[in-house]
PDB file of C-alpha atoms in Angstrom:
ATOM      1  CA  MET Z   5      -8.592 -27.114   5.254  1.00  0.00           C
ATOM      2  CA  LYS Z   6     -10.152 -28.072   1.916  1.00  0.00           C
ATOM      3  CA  MET Z   7      -9.102 -24.736   0.355  1.00  0.00           C
ATOM      4  CA  LYS Z   8      -5.492 -25.356   1.425  1.00  0.00           C
ATOM      5  CA  LYS Z   9      -5.565 -28.820  -0.179  1.00  0.00           C
ATOM      6  CA  PHE Z  10      -7.082 -27.355  -3.364  1.00  0.00           C
ATOM      7  CA  GLY Z  11      -4.275 -24.782  -3.504  1.00  0.00           C
ATOM      8  CA  LYS Z  12      -1.636 -27.519  -3.218  1.00  0.00           C
ATOM      9  CA  VAL Z  13      -3.320 -29.549  -5.979  1.00  0.00           C
ATOM     10  CA  MET Z  14      -3.391 -26.455  -8.245  1.00  0.00           C
ATOM     11  CA  LEU Z  15       0.296 -25.780  -7.551  1.00  0.00           C
ATOM     12  CA  VAL Z  16       1.257 -29.395  -8.358  1.00  0.00           C
ATOM     13  CA  ALA Z  17      -0.876 -29.288 -11.524  1.00  0.00           C
ATOM     14  CA  THR Z  18       0.778 -26.030 -12.608  1.00  0.00           C
ATOM     15  CA  ILE Z  19       4.277 -27.455 -12.078  1.00  0.00           C
ATOM     16  CA  ALA Z  20       3.358 -30.723 -13.860  1.00  0.00           C
ATOM     17  CA  LEU Z  21       2.066 -28.788 -16.867  1.00  0.00           C
ATOM     18  CA  GLY Z  22       5.290 -26.811 -17.143  1.00  0.00           C
ATOM     19  CA  GLY Z  23       3.817 -23.545 -15.900  1.00  0.00           C
ATOM     20  CA  VAL Z  24       0.697 -23.710 -18.066  1.00  0.00           C
ATOM     21  CA  GLY Z  25      -2.201 -22.884 -15.787  1.00  0.00           C
ATOM     22  CA  THR Z  26      -2.830 -20.595 -12.905  1.00  0.00           C
ATOM     23  CA  THR Z  27      -2.721 -20.749  -9.150  1.00  0.00           C
ATOM     24  CA  THR Z  28      -4.747 -17.573  -8.650  1.00  0.00           C
ATOM     25  CA  LEU Z  29      -7.930 -19.666  -8.448  1.00  0.00           C
ATOM     26  CA  ALA Z  30      -6.846 -20.758  -4.978  1.00  0.00           C
ATOM     27  CA  THR Z  31      -6.184 -17.190  -3.783  1.00  0.00           C
ATOM     28  CA  PRO Z  32      -9.119 -15.334  -2.198  1.00  0.00           C
ATOM     29  CA  VAL Z  33      -9.645 -11.905  -3.773  1.00  0.00           C
ATOM     30  CA  ASP Z  34     -10.642 -10.185  -0.545  1.00  0.00           C
ATOM     31  CA  LYS Z  35      -7.140 -10.389   0.963  1.00  0.00           C
ATOM     32  CA  VAL Z  36      -4.325  -7.911   0.394  1.00  0.00           C
ATOM     33  CA  GLU Z  37      -0.894  -9.205  -0.575  1.00  0.00           C
ATOM     34  CA  ALA Z  38       2.119  -8.184   1.499  1.00  0.00           C
ATOM     35  CA  ALA Z  39       4.377  -5.455   0.141  1.00  0.00           C
ATOM     36  CA  SER Z  40       7.927  -5.202   1.463  1.00  0.00           C
ATOM     37  CA  TYR Z  41      11.359  -4.107   0.336  1.00  0.00           C
ATOM     38  CA  SER Z  42      14.716  -3.984   2.071  1.00  0.00           C
ATOM     39  CA  GLY Z  43      13.314  -4.889   5.480  1.00  0.00           C
ATOM     40  CA  VAL Z  44      10.400  -2.425   5.431  1.00  0.00           C
ATOM     41  CA  SER Z  45       6.825  -3.601   4.919  1.00  0.00           C
ATOM     42  CA  VAL Z  46       3.819  -1.388   4.214  1.00  0.00           C
ATOM     43  CA  ASN Z  47       0.335  -2.803   3.680  1.00  0.00           C
ATOM     44  CA  THR Z  48      -3.294  -1.784   3.781  1.00  0.00           C
ATOM     45  CA  THR Z  49      -5.435  -3.921   6.053  1.00  0.00           C
ATOM     46  CA  LYS Z  50      -8.142  -4.644   3.448  1.00  0.00           C
ATOM     47  CA  ALA Z  51      -8.727  -4.518  -0.295  1.00  0.00           C
ATOM     48  CA  ASN Z  52     -12.031  -2.558  -0.112  1.00  0.00           C
ATOM     49  CA  TYR Z  53     -12.945   0.474   1.979  1.00  0.00           C
ATOM     50  CA  TYR Z  54     -16.368   2.110   2.142  1.00  0.00           C
ATOM     51  CA  LYS Z  55     -17.132   5.709   3.153  1.00  0.00           C
ATOM     52  CA  PRO Z  56     -16.931   6.701   6.079  1.00  0.00           C
ATOM     53  CA  GLU Z  57     -14.530   3.856   6.956  1.00  0.00           C
ATOM     54  CA  ASP Z  58     -10.848   4.770   7.476  1.00  0.00           C
ATOM     55  CA  VAL Z  59      -8.160   3.283   5.235  1.00  0.00           C
ATOM     56  CA  ILE Z  60      -5.628   1.685   7.585  1.00  0.00           C
ATOM     57  CA  VAL Z  61      -1.981   1.344   6.512  1.00  0.00           C
ATOM     58  CA  LYS Z  62       0.373  -0.819   8.602  1.00  0.00           C
ATOM     59  CA  LEU Z  63       4.137  -0.216   8.516  1.00  0.00           C
ATOM     60  CA  LYS Z  64       7.005  -2.246   9.968  1.00  0.00           C
ATOM     61  CA  ASN Z  65      10.778  -1.859  10.034  1.00  0.00           C
ATOM     62  CA  ASP Z  66      12.511  -5.246  10.380  1.00  0.00           C
ATOM     63  CA  ASN Z  67      15.983  -3.680  10.121  1.00  0.00           C
ATOM     64  CA  ASN Z  68      18.475  -2.967  12.901  1.00  0.00           C
ATOM     65  CA  VAL Z  69      18.793   0.661  11.743  1.00  0.00           C
ATOM     66  CA  PRO Z  70      16.251   3.505  11.636  1.00  0.00           C
ATOM     67  CA  MET Z  71      14.402   3.853   8.325  1.00  0.00           C
ATOM     68  CA  THR Z  72      12.394   6.676   6.794  1.00  0.00           C
ATOM     69  CA  VAL Z  73       9.543   5.968   4.407  1.00  0.00           C
ATOM     70  CA  ILE Z  74       7.552   8.396   2.326  1.00  0.00           C
ATOM     71  CA  LEU Z  75       4.006   7.261   1.578  1.00  0.00           C
ATOM     72  CA  GLN Z  76       2.746   8.680  -1.722  1.00  0.00           C
ATOM     73  CA  LEU Z  77      -0.881   7.980  -2.592  1.00  0.00           C
ATOM     74  CA  GLU Z  78      -1.500   7.113  -6.261  1.00  0.00           C
ATOM     75  CA  LYS Z  79      -4.849   6.854  -8.053  1.00  0.00           C
ATOM     76  CA  LYS Z  80      -5.478   4.725 -11.150  1.00  0.00           C
ATOM     77  CA  ASP Z  81      -6.885   6.702 -14.092  1.00  0.00           C
ATOM     78  CA  SER Z  82      -9.144   5.545 -16.925  1.00  0.00           C
ATOM     79  CA  LYS Z  83      -6.094   4.474 -18.987  1.00  0.00           C
ATOM     80  CA  GLY Z  84      -4.876   2.144 -16.244  1.00  0.00           C
ATOM     81  CA  VAL Z  85      -1.971   4.391 -15.208  1.00  0.00           C
ATOM     82  CA  TYR Z  86      -1.351   5.314 -11.563  1.00  0.00           C
ATOM     83  CA  ASN Z  87      -0.870   9.046 -10.949  1.00  0.00           C
ATOM     84  CA  PHE Z  88       0.333  10.815  -7.829  1.00  0.00           C
ATOM     85  CA  VAL Z  89      -2.451  12.286  -5.696  1.00  0.00           C
ATOM     86  CA  GLU Z  90      -1.443  15.582  -4.082  1.00  0.00           C
ATOM     87  CA  TYR Z  91      -0.542  14.023  -0.755  1.00  0.00           C
ATOM     88  CA  ALA Z  92       2.532  12.406   0.799  1.00  0.00           C
ATOM     89  CA  GLU Z  93       3.563  11.620   4.356  1.00  0.00           C
ATOM     90  CA  ILE Z  94       6.954  11.017   5.975  1.00  0.00           C
ATOM     91  CA  VAL Z  95       7.059   8.187   8.519  1.00  0.00           C
ATOM     92  CA  LYS Z  96      10.174   7.586  10.621  1.00  0.00           C
ATOM     93  CA  LEU Z  97      10.568   4.019  11.847  1.00  0.00           C
ATOM     94  CA  GLN Z  98      13.030   3.021  14.537  1.00  0.00           C
ATOM     95  CA  PRO Z  99      14.641  -0.452  14.432  1.00  0.00           C
ATOM     96  CA  ARG Z 100      12.019  -3.220  14.806  1.00  0.00           C
ATOM     97  CA  GLN Z 101       9.225  -0.643  15.126  1.00  0.00           C
ATOM     98  CA  ALA Z 102       5.710  -1.172  13.828  1.00  0.00           C
ATOM     99  CA  ALA Z 103       3.302   1.699  13.195  1.00  0.00           C
ATOM    100  CA  SER Z 104       0.007   2.400  11.501  1.00  0.00           C
ATOM    101  CA  ARG Z 105      -1.662   5.340   9.792  1.00  0.00           C
ATOM    102  CA  SER Z 106      -5.325   5.917   9.076  1.00  0.00           C
ATOM    103  CA  TYR Z 107      -6.834   8.050   6.327  1.00  0.00           C
ATOM    104  CA  GLN Z 108     -10.475   9.059   6.420  1.00  0.00           C
ATOM    105  CA  THR Z 109     -12.661   8.380   3.394  1.00  0.00           C
ATOM    106  CA  ARG Z 110     -15.057  11.106   4.600  1.00  0.00           C
ATOM    107  CA  TYR Z 111     -13.012  13.720   2.757  1.00  0.00           C
ATOM    108  CA  PRO Z 112     -13.349  13.274  -1.031  1.00  0.00           C
ATOM    109  CA  ASP Z 113     -10.781  16.027  -1.708  1.00  0.00           C
ATOM    110  CA  TYR Z 114      -8.022  13.884  -0.197  1.00  0.00           C
ATOM    111  CA  TRP Z 115      -8.935  11.000  -2.499  1.00  0.00           C
ATOM    112  CA  GLU Z 116      -9.769  13.265  -5.469  1.00  0.00           C
ATOM    113  CA  MET Z 117     -13.190  11.601  -5.617  1.00  0.00           C
ATOM    114  CA  TRP Z 118     -16.074  14.017  -5.943  1.00  0.00           C
ATOM    115  CA  LYS Z 119     -18.796  11.879  -7.532  1.00  0.00           C
ATOM    116  CA  LYS Z 120     -21.139  10.220  -5.040  1.00  0.00           C
ATOM    117  CA  GLY Z 121     -21.231   6.448  -5.437  1.00  0.00           C
ATOM    118  CA  ALA Z 122     -17.865   6.378  -7.228  1.00  0.00           C
ATOM    119  CA  THR Z 123     -15.334   3.581  -6.798  1.00  0.00           C
ATOM    120  CA  ASP Z 124     -11.668   4.200  -7.544  1.00  0.00           C
ATOM    121  CA  GLN Z 125      -8.521   2.119  -7.332  1.00  0.00           C
ATOM    122  CA  PHE Z 126      -5.492   3.295  -5.340  1.00  0.00           C
ATOM    123  CA  ARG Z 127      -2.075   2.159  -4.143  1.00  0.00           C
ATOM    124  CA  TYR Z 128       0.769   3.653  -2.143  1.00  0.00           C
ATOM    125  CA  ARG Z 129       4.215   4.235  -3.589  1.00  0.00           C
ATOM    126  CA  ILE Z 130       6.746   3.732  -0.818  1.00  0.00           C
ATOM    127  CA  ILE Z 131      10.091   5.528  -1.040  1.00  0.00           C
ATOM    128  CA  THR Z 132      12.563   4.130   1.488  1.00  0.00           C
ATOM    129  CA  TYR Z 133      15.650   5.697   3.038  1.00  0.00           C
ATOM    130  CA  LYS Z 134      18.167   4.392   5.561  1.00  0.00           C
ATOM    131  CA  GLY Z 135      18.327   6.768   8.533  1.00  0.00           C
ATOM    132  CA  THR Z 136      15.956   9.506   9.663  1.00  0.00           C
ATOM    133  CA  GLN Z 137      15.656  13.217   8.968  1.00  0.00           C
ATOM    134  CA  SER Z 138      13.672  16.054  10.508  1.00  0.00           C
ATOM    135  CA  ASP Z 139      12.126  17.508   7.343  1.00  0.00           C
ATOM    136  CA  TRP Z 140      11.739  16.951   3.590  1.00  0.00           C
ATOM    137  CA  HIS Z 141      15.498  17.335   2.947  1.00  0.00           C
ATOM    138  CA  THR Z 142      16.868  13.887   2.156  1.00  0.00           C
ATOM    139  CA  ASP Z 143      20.550  14.794   1.742  1.00  0.00           C
ATOM    140  CA  LYS Z 144      21.540  13.328   5.149  1.00  0.00           C
ATOM    141  CA  ILE Z 145      20.021   9.896   4.566  1.00  0.00           C
ATOM    142  CA  GLN Z 146      20.713   7.095   2.087  1.00  0.00           C
ATOM    143  CA  TYR Z 147      18.142   6.237  -0.602  1.00  0.00           C
ATOM    144  CA  VAL Z 148      17.297   2.513  -0.581  1.00  0.00           C
ATOM    145  CA  GLY Z 149      14.537   2.111  -3.176  1.00  0.00           C
ATOM    146  CA  ASP Z 150      10.849   2.258  -4.049  1.00  0.00           C
ATOM    147  CA  PHE Z 151       8.060  -0.305  -3.892  1.00  0.00           C
ATOM    148  CA  PHE Z 152       4.282  -0.332  -4.105  1.00  0.00           C
ATOM    149  CA  THR Z 153       1.470  -1.676  -1.954  1.00  0.00           C
ATOM    150  CA  SER Z 154      -1.198  -3.866  -3.486  1.00  0.00           C
ATOM    151  CA  SER Z 155      -4.060  -1.967  -5.070  1.00  0.00           C
ATOM    152  CA  PHE Z 156      -7.103  -1.219  -2.953  1.00  0.00           C
ATOM    153  CA  TYR Z 157     -10.516   0.284  -3.661  1.00  0.00           C
ATOM    154  CA  VAL Z 158     -12.301   3.226  -2.059  1.00  0.00           C
ATOM    155  CA  HIS Z 159     -16.079   3.332  -2.473  1.00  0.00           C
ATOM    156  CA  MET Z 160     -17.686   6.756  -1.891  1.00  0.00           C
TER     157      MET Z 160
END
């Protein structure tokens, strides 16, 4: 209750100062922000995962039509740029369907993490299509757009 009140005070103070200030002080860092685009939402369940814990990704289609999403894992390099990790998955979502996927941190090859004790930052790039297809050919479905999940950390 007190944290909610503090957040409201920070928001009022930010507005009163004409945008000078920040409201991120009231936001806990252990929560993952929601990522959605065009009626499809894709989110990890936590911001930090530790080996051998599975990374859980939740998906939901709030549309009245089937949607196809391609999950592409990206890893942040030392320059701060996200690069595609050699893995992608097609997920077909029927109207109003929710689904989840889990990815094991036990396998460092999947995460391209080979140093014990390493911590790396990841996110998923989500490519969305209206309709469904049976393989990687996307000529029978309509491209909608791309969006990204919030970053999350994997600790080996």
